[in-house]
Tab-separated table of C-alpha atoms in Angstrom:
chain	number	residue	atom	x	y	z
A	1	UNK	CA	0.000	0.000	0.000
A	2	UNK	CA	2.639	2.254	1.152
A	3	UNK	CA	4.479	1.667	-2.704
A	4	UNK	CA	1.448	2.378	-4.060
A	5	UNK	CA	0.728	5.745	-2.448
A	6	UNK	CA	4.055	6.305	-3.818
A	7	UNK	CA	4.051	6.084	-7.119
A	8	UNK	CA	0.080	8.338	-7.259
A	9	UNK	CA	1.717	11.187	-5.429
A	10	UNK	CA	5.057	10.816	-7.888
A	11	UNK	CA	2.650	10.764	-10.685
A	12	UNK	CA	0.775	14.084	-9.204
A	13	UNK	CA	3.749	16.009	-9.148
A	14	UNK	CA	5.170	15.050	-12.643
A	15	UNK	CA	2.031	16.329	-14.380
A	16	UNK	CA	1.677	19.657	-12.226
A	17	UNK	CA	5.208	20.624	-12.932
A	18	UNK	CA	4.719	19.789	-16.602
A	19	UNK	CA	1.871	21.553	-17.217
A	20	UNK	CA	2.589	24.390	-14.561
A	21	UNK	CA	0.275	23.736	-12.147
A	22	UNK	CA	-2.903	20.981	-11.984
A	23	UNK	CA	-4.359	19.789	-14.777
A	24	UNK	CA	-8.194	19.841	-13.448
A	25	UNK	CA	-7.326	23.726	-13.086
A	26	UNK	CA	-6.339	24.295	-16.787
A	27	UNK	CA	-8.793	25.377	-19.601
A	28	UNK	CA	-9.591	22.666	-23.006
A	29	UNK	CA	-7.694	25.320	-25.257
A	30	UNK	CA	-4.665	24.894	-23.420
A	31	UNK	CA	-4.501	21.046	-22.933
A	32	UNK	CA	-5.740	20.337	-26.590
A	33	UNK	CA	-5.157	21.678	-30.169
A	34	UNK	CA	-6.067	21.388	-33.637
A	35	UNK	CA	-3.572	20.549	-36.628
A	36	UNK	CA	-4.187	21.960	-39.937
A	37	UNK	CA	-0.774	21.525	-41.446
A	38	UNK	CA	-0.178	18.301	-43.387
A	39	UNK	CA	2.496	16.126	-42.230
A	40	UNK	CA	6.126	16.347	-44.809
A	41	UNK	CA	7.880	13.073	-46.149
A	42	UNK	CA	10.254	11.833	-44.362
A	43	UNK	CA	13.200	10.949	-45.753
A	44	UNK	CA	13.463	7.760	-43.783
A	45	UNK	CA	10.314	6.845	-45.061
A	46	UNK	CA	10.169	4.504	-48.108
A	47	UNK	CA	9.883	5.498	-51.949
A	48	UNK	CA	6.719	5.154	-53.917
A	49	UNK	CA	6.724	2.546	-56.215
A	50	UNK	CA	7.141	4.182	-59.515
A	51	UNK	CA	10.419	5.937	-58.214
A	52	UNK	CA	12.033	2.483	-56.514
A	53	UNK	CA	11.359	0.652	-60.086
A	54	UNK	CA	14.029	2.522	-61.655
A	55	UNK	CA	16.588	2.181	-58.532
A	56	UNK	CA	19.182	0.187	-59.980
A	57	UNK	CA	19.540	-3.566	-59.065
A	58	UNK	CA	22.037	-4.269	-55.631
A	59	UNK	CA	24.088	-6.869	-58.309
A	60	UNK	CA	24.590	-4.143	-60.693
A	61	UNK	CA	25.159	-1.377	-58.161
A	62	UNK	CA	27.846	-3.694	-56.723
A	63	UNK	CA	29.756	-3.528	-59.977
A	64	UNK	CA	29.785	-0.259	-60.712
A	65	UNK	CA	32.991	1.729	-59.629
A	66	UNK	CA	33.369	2.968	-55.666
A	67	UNK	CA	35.469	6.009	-55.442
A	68	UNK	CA	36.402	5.344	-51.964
A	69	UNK	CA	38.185	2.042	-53.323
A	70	UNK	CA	41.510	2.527	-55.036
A	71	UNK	CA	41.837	0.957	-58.589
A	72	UNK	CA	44.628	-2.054	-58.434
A	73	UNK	CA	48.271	-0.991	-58.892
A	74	UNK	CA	49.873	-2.909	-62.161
A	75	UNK	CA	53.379	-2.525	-62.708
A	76	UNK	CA	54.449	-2.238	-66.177
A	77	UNK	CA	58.137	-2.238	-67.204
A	78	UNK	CA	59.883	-2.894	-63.514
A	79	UNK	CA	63.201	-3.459	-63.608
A	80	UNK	CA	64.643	-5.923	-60.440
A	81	UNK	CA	66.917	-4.599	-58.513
A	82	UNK	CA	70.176	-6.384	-57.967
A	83	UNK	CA	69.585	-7.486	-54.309
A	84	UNK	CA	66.444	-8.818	-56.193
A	85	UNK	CA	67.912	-10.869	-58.268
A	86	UNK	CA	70.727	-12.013	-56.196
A	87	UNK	CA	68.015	-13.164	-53.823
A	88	UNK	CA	65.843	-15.316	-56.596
A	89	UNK	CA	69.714	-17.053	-57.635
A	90	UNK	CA	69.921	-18.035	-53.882
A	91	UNK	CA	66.528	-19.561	-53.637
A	92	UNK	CA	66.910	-20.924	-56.884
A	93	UNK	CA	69.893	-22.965	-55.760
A	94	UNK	CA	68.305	-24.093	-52.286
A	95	UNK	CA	65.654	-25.590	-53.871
A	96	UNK	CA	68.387	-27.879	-55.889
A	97	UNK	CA	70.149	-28.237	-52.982
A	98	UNK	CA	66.813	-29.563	-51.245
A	99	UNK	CA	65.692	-31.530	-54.020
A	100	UNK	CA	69.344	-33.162	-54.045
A	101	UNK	CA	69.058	-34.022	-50.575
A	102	UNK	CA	65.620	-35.895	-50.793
A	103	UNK	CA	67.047	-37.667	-53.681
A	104	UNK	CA	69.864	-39.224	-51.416
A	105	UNK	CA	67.930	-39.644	-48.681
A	106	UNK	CA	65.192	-42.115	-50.883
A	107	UNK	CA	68.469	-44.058	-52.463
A	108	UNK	CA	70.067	-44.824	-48.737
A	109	UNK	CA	66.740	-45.565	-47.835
A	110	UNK	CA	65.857	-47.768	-50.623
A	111	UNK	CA	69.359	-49.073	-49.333
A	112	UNK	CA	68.574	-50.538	-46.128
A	113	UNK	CA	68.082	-54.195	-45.593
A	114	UNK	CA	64.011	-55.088	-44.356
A	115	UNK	CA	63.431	-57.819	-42.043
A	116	UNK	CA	61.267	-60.322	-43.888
A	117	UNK	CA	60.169	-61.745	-40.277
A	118	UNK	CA	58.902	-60.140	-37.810
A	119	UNK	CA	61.547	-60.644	-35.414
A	120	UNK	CA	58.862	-59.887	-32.234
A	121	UNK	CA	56.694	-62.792	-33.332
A	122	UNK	CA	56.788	-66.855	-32.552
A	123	UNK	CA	58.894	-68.585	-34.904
A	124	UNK	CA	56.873	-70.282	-37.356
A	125	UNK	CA	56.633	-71.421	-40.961
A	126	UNK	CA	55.472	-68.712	-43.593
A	127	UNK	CA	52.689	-68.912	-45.804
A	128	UNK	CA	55.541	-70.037	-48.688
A	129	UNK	CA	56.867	-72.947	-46.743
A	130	UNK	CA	53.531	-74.306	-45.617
A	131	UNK	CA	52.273	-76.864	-48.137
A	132	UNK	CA	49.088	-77.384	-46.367
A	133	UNK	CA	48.471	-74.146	-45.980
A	134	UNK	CA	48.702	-73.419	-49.656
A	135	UNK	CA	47.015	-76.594	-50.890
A	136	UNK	CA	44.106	-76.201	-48.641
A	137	UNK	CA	43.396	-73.192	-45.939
A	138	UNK	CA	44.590	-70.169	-48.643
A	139	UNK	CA	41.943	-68.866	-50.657
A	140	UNK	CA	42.911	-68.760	-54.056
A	141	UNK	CA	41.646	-66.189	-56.654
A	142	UNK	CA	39.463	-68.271	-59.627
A	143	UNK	CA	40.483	-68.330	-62.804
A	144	UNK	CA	37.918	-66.773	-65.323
A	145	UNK	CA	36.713	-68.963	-67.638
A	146	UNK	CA	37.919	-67.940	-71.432
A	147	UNK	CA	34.617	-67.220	-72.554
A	148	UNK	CA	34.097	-64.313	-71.458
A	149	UNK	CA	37.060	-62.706	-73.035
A	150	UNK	CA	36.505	-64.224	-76.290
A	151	UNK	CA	33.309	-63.457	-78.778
A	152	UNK	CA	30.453	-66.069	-78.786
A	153	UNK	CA	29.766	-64.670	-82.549
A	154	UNK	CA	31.238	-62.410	-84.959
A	155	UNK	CA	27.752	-60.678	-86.340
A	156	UNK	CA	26.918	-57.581	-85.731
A	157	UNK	CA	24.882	-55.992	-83.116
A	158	UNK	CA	22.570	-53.977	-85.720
A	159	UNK	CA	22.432	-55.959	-89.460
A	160	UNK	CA	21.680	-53.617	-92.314
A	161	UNK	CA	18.531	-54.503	-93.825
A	162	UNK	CA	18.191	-55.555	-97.662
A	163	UNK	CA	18.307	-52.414	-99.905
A	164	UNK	CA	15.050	-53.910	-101.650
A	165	UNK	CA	12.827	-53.708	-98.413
A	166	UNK	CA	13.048	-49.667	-98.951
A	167	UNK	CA	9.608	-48.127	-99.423
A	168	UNK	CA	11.345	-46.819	-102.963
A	169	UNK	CA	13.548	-49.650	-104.151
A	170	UNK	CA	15.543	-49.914	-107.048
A	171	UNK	CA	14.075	-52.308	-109.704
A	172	UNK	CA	17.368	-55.045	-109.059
A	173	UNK	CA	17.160	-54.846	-105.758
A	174	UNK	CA	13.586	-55.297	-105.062
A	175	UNK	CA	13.635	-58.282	-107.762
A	176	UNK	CA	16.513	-59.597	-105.845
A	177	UNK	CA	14.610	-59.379	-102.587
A	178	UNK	CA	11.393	-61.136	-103.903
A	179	UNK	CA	13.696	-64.005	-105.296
A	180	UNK	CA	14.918	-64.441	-101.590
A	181	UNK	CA	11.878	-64.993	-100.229
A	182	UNK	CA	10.884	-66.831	-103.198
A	183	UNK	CA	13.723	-69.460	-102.525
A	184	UNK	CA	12.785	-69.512	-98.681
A	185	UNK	CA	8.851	-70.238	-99.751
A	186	UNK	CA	10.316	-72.999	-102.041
A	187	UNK	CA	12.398	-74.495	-98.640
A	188	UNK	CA	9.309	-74.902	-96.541
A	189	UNK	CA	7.052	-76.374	-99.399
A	190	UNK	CA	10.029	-79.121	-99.382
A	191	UNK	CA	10.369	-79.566	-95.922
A	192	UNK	CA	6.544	-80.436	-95.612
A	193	UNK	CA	6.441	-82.455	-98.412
A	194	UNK	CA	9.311	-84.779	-96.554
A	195	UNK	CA	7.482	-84.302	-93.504
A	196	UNK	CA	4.565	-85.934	-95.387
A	197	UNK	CA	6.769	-88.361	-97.606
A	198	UNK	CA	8.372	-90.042	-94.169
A	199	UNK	CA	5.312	-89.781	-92.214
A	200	UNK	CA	3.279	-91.567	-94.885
A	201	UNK	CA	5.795	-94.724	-95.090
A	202	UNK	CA	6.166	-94.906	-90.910
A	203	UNK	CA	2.425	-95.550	-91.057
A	204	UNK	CA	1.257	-98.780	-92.494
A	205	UNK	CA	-1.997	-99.313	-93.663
A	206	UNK	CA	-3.079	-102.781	-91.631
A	207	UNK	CA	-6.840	-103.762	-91.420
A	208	UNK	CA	-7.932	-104.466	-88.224
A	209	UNK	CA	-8.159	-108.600	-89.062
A	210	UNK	CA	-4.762	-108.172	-89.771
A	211	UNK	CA	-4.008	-107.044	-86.605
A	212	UNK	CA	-5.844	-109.583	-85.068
A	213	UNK	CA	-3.978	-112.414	-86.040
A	214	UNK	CA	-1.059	-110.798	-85.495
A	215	UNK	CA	-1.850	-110.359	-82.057
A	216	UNK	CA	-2.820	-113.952	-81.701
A	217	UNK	CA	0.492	-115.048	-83.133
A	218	UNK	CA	2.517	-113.112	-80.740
A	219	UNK	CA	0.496	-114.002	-77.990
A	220	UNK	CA	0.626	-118.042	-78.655
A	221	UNK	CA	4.272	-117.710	-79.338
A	222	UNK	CA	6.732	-120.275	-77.249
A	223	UNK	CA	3.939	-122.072	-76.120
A	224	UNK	CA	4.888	-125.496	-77.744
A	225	UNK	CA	6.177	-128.356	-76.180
A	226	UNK	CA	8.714	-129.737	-78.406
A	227	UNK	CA	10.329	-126.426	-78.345
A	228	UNK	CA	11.168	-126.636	-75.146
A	229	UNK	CA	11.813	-130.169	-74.880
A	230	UNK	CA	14.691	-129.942	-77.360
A	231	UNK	CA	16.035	-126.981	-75.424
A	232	UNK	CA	16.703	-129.036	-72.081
A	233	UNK	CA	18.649	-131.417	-74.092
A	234	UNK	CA	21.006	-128.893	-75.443
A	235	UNK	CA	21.716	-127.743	-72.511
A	236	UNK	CA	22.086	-131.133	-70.672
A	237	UNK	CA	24.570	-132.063	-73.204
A	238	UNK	CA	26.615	-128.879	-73.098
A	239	UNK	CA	26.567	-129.341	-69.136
A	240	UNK	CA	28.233	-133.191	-69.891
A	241	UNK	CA	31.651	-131.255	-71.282
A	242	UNK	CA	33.166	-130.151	-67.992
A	243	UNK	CA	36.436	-128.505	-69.971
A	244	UNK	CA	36.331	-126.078	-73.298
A	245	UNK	CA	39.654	-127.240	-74.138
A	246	UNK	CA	39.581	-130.646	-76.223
A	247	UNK	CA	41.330	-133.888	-74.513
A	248	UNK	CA	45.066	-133.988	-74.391
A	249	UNK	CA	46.515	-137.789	-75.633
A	250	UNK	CA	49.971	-139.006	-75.283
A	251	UNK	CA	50.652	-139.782	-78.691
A	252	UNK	CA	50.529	-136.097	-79.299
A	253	UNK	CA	53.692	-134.811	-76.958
A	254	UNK	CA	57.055	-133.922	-78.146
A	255	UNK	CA	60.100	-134.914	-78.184
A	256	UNK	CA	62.843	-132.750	-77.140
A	257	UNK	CA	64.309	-133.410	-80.801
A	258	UNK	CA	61.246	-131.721	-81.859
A	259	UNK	CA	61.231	-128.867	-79.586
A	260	UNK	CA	65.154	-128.008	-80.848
A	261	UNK	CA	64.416	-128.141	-83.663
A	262	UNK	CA	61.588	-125.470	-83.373
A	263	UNK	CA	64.087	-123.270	-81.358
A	264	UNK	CA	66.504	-123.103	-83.920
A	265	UNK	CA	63.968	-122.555	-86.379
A	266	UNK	CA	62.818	-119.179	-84.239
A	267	UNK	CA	66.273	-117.934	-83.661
A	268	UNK	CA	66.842	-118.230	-87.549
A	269	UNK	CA	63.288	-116.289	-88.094
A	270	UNK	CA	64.918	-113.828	-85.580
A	271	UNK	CA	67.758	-113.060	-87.692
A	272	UNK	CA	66.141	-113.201	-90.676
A	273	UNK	CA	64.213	-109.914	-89.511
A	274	UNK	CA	67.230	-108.661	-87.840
A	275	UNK	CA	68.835	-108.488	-91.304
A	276	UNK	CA	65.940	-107.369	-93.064
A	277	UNK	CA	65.203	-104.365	-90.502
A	278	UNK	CA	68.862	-102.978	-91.255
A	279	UNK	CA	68.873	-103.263	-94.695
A	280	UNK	CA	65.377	-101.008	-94.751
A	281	UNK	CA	67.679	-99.045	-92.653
A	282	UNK	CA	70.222	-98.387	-94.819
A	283	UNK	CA	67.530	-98.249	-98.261
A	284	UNK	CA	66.166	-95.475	-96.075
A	285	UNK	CA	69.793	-93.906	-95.701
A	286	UNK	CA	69.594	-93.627	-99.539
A	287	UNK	CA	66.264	-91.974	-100.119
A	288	UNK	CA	67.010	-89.143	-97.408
A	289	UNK	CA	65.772	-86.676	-100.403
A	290	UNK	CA	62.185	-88.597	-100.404
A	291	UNK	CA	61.309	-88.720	-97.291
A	292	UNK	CA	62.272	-85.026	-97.664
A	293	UNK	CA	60.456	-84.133	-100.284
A	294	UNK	CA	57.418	-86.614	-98.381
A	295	UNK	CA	58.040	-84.279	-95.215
A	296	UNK	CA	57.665	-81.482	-97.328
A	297	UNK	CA	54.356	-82.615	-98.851
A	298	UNK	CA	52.999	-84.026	-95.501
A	299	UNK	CA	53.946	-80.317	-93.898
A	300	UNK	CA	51.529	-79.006	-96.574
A	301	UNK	CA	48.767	-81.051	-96.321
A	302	UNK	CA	48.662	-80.508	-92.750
A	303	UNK	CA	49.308	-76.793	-93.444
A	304	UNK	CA	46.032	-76.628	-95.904
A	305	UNK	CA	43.640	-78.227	-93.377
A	306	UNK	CA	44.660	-75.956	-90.663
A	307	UNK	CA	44.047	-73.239	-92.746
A	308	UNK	CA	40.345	-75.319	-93.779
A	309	UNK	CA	39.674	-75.310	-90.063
A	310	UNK	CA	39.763	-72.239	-89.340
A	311	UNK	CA	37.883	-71.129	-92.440
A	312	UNK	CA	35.383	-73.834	-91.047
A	313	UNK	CA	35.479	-71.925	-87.445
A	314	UNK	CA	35.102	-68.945	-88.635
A	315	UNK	CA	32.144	-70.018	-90.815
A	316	UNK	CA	30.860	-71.858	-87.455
A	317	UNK	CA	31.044	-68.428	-85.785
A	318	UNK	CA	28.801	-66.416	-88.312
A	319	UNK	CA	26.066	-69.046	-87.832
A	320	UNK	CA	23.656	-69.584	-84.285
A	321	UNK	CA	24.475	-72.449	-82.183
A	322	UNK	CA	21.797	-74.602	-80.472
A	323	UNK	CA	22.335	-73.418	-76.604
A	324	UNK	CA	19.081	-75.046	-75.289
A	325	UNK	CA	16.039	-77.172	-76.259
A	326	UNK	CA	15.039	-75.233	-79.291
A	327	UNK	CA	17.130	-74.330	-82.640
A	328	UNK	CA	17.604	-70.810	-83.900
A	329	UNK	CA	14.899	-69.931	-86.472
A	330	UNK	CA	15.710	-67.285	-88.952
A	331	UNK	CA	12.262	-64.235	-88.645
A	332	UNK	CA	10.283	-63.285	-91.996
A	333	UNK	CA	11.706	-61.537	-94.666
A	334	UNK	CA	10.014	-57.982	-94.437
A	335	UNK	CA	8.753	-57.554	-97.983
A	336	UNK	CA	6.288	-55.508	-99.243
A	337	UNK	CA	4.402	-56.721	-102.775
A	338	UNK	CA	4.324	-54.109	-105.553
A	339	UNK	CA	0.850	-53.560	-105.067
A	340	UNK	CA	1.790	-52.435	-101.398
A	341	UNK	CA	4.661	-50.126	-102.387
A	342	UNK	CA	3.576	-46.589	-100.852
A	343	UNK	CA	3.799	-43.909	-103.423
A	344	UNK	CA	5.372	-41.926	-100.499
A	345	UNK	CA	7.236	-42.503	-97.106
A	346	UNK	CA	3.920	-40.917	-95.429
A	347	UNK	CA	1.575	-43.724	-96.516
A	348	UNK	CA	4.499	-46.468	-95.476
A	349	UNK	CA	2.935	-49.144	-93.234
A	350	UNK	CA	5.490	-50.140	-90.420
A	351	UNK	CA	6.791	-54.279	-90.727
A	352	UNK	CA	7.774	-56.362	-87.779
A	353	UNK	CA	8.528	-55.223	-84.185
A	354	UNK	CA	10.925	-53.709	-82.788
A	355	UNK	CA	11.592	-55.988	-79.823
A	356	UNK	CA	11.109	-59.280	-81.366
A	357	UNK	CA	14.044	-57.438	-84.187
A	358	UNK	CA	16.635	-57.519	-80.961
A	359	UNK	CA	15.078	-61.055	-79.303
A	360	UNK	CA	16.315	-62.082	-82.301
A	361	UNK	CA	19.742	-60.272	-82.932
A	362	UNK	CA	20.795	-61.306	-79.414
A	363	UNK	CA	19.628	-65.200	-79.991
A	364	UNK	CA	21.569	-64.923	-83.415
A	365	UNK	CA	24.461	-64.030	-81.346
A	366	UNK	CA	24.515	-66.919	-78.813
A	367	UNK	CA	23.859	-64.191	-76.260
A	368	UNK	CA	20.511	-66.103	-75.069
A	369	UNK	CA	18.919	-69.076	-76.286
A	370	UNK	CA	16.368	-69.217	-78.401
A	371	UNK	CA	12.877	-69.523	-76.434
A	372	UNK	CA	9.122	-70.215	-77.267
A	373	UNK	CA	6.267	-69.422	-75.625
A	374	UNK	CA	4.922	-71.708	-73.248
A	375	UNK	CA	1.471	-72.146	-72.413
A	376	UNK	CA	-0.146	-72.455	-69.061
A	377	UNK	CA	-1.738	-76.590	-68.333
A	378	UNK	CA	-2.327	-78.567	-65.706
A	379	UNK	CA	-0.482	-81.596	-64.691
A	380	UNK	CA	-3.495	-83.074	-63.199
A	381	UNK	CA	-7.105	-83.078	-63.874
A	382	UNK	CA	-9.845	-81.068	-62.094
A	383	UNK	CA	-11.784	-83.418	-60.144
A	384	UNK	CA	-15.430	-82.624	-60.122
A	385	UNK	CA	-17.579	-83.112	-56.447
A	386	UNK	CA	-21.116	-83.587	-56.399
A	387	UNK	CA	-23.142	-82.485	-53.149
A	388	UNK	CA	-25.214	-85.248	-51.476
A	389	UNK	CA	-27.629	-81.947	-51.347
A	390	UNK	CA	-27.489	-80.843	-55.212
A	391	UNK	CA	-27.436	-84.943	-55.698
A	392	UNK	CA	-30.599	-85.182	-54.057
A	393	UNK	CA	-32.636	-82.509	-55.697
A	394	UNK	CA	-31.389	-83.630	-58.955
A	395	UNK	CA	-32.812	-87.236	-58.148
A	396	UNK	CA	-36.576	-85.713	-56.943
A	397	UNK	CA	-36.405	-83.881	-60.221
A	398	UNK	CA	-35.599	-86.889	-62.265
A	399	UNK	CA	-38.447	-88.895	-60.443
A	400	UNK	CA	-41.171	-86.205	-60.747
C-alpha cells in the first residue's frame, strides 16, 4: 500500500510541474489543439513505387565503380633490382640443394636391408613354406573362364537390312529381294512335303483282321512243347563237357628233338628280320631326299587343313548355335508386294517389331537361347464333387 501511495503522489507532481500547475485547473484550449498543417515526407520513409522501379539492381550497383576504393596498382616495365635478383639465384639454388638431398635420402633408404620376419613374433613357418596351408586353408583367386574374353559370334549388333525392303527400291534390288523370299517359300514347301513323304511310309496301312492275327500269333508264341523239350537237351549235353579245351593224348607230346628243332627254327626267323630291318635301314639312308620331299608334302597337307579349319570356325562363328532345347529360327523376310509399295514414305505401313528385331539379334548371337512361348496346363485333372444336397434334388427332379 505504502508503494502504491508512492508512485500516485510521484505521478501528481510530474504532471503539475509539466503543465505548470494541476491539470483539473487548466482550460480545453490549453490542454488540446487542432492541426491543420499536413504532415512532410520523411526521408526515412520509403519510396513510392514508380520511383524504386528505376533504382538500380544491388548486383549491378555492386559492380559499378566505388570512389572510396583505389583501382589495383599494375606494374608495367619494372626493372629488379640487384639485391632482387641475387636473392631469386639463392633460392633458386636451395631448392636444388633440397631436391638433391631428398634424392639421397630415398636411395640410402631404398638401401637398407628389411626384415622379412617379424623378429617380435613366434617362430613359425610362412605362408611359402607351408604346403598345407597353400594346398588347402589359402583362398585362391578363380580363374575366369575364357569365354568371357573371347566373342560367342562375330555378327553384328545392328544388321543392315536388304536395300530392296526400302519403301522406294531400285528395280534389281527389289527383284533380288522377292527371289529371296521366293527361294525360302520354295524351302518350306520341301520340308513339308518330306514331312509328309516319311510320315506316310512310318504308317502302315493294316486292317484291323490283320491285326488280329497278329496279335494272336505273338500271344501263342513259345507255347509249344517240343520247343522246349529240345532246349533241355542242349543244354544237358553242353553241361556233360566239364572242360572247353579238347582232350590232351599221349601220342601227341614232343620230343625234345622236336622242340630243338623249333628253337633253332625261331632264332633263324629272328635273324632273318634282324637283317631285313637294317637293310630297310640303310635303303632309307639312300632316299634321305624322299622322305624329304614326303616331309615337305605331308607339312603341306597338314598346313592346308589348318588353314580349312579355321575357315570352317570362322564359318561356325557367323552361324547360331543350339544353346538349349530349341534351334535358332531365322524371322520373316520384311517384304512388301508391288501392289503395297507406298507412293510416299507418309503412306508407309510399319513391318515387324521392334523388340522381337533384338530377341532375335541377341539369340543370333549366342547371347541367349532361343525360347518359345509356353502355355499355361495342368499336370493333373480337375476333379469334379457332387453335393449329397445338389445330388438329391437332382434325383426328386428326375423322379417327378
Amino acid at each position: 500500500k505504502l508503494l502504491r501511495y508512492l508512485y500516485n503522489l510521484l505521478i501528481i507532481f510530474c504532471c503539475y510541474y509539466s503543465s505548470r500547475g494541476l491539470v483539473a485547473e487548466k482550460a480545453n484550449d490549453a490542454l488540446f489543439f487542432v492541426d491543420t498543417s499536413g504532415s512532410e515526407l520523411k526521408q526515412d520513409d520509403p519510396a513510392p513505387r514508380k520511383n524504386r522501379t528505376f533504382k538500380p539492381l544491388k548486383c549491378h550497383a555492386l559492380l559499378e565503380p566505388d570512389a572510396n576504393i583505389k583501382p589495383i596498382r599494375v606494374p608495367r616495365n619494372v626493372k629488379k633490382t640487384a639485391p632482387q635478383r641475387k636473392r631469386k639465384v639463392k633460392q633458386g639454388q636451395a631448392n636444388q640443394a633440397n631436391t638433391l638431398q631428398n634424392k639421397r635420402q630415398k636411395r640410402d633408404e631404398s638401401d637398407l636391408t628389411v626384415a622379412e620376419i617379424d623378429l617380435w613374433c613366434d617362430k613359425g613357418k610362412g605362408e611359402e613354406g607351408d604346403e598345407f596351408y597353400l594346398r588347402q586353408t589359402k583362398k585362391k583367386t578363380p580363374k575366369p573362364p575364357s569365354h568371357l574374353t573371347t566373342k560367342s559370334s562375330v555378327l553384328p549388333s545392328v544388321e543392315v537390312p536388304h536395300p530392296g525392303s526400302s519403301y522406294n527400291p531400285l528395280y534389281e534390288e527389289y527383284q533380288d529381294l522377292l527371289n529371296k523370299a521366293l527361294e525360302v517359300e520354295k524351302q518350306k514347301e520341301k520340308e513339308e512335303l518330306r514331312l509328309k513323304r516319311t510320315v506316310d511310309d512310318l504308317i502302315s496301312k493294316v486292317t484291323v483282321q490283320e491285326l488280329k492275327e497278329r496279335w494272336m500269333k505273338e500271344m501263342s508264341s513259345g507255347i509249344n512243347d517240343d520247343d522246349l523239350s529240345d532246349h533241355s537237351e542242349d543244354v544237358d549235353r553242353d553241361n556233360d563237357r566239364l572242360s572247353v579245351n579238347p582232350p590232351v593224348r599221349r601220342e601227341d607230346k614232343k620230343t625234345e628233338r622236336q622242340r630243338r628243332k623249333e628253337q633253332e627254327e625261331q632264332a633263324k626267323e629272328k635273324l632273318a628280320a634282324l637283317e631285313k630291318t637294317n637293310k630297310l635301314r640303310k635303303f632309307e639312308i639312300l632316299r634321305i631326299k624322299r622322305i624329304k620331299t614326303e616331309v615337305e608334302q605331308r607339312t603341306l597337307a597338314l598346313k592346308k587343313r589348318q588353314e580349312l579349319k579355321a575357315a570352317k570356325r570362322e564359318e561356325k562363328m557367323k552361324k547360331p548355335k543350339k544353346l538349349g532345347k530349341y534351334k535358332y529360327k531365322e524371322p520373316e523376310l520384311e517384304i512388301k508386294l508391288s501392289d503395297e509399295l507406298p507412293d510416299s514414305l507418309r503412306h508407309l505401313k510399319p513391318e515387324g517389331h521392334l523388340l522381337e528385331d533384338r530377341l532375335k539379334s541377341l539369340q543370333k548371337r549366342n547371347i541367349i537361347e532361343p525360347r518359345q512361348r509356353v502355355k499355361s496346363s495342368r499336370r493333373y485333372k480337375r476333379k469334379t464333387y457332387i453335393k449329397k444336397s445338389h445330388k438329391f434334388e437332382a434325383n426328386l427332379i428326375r423322379n417327378a
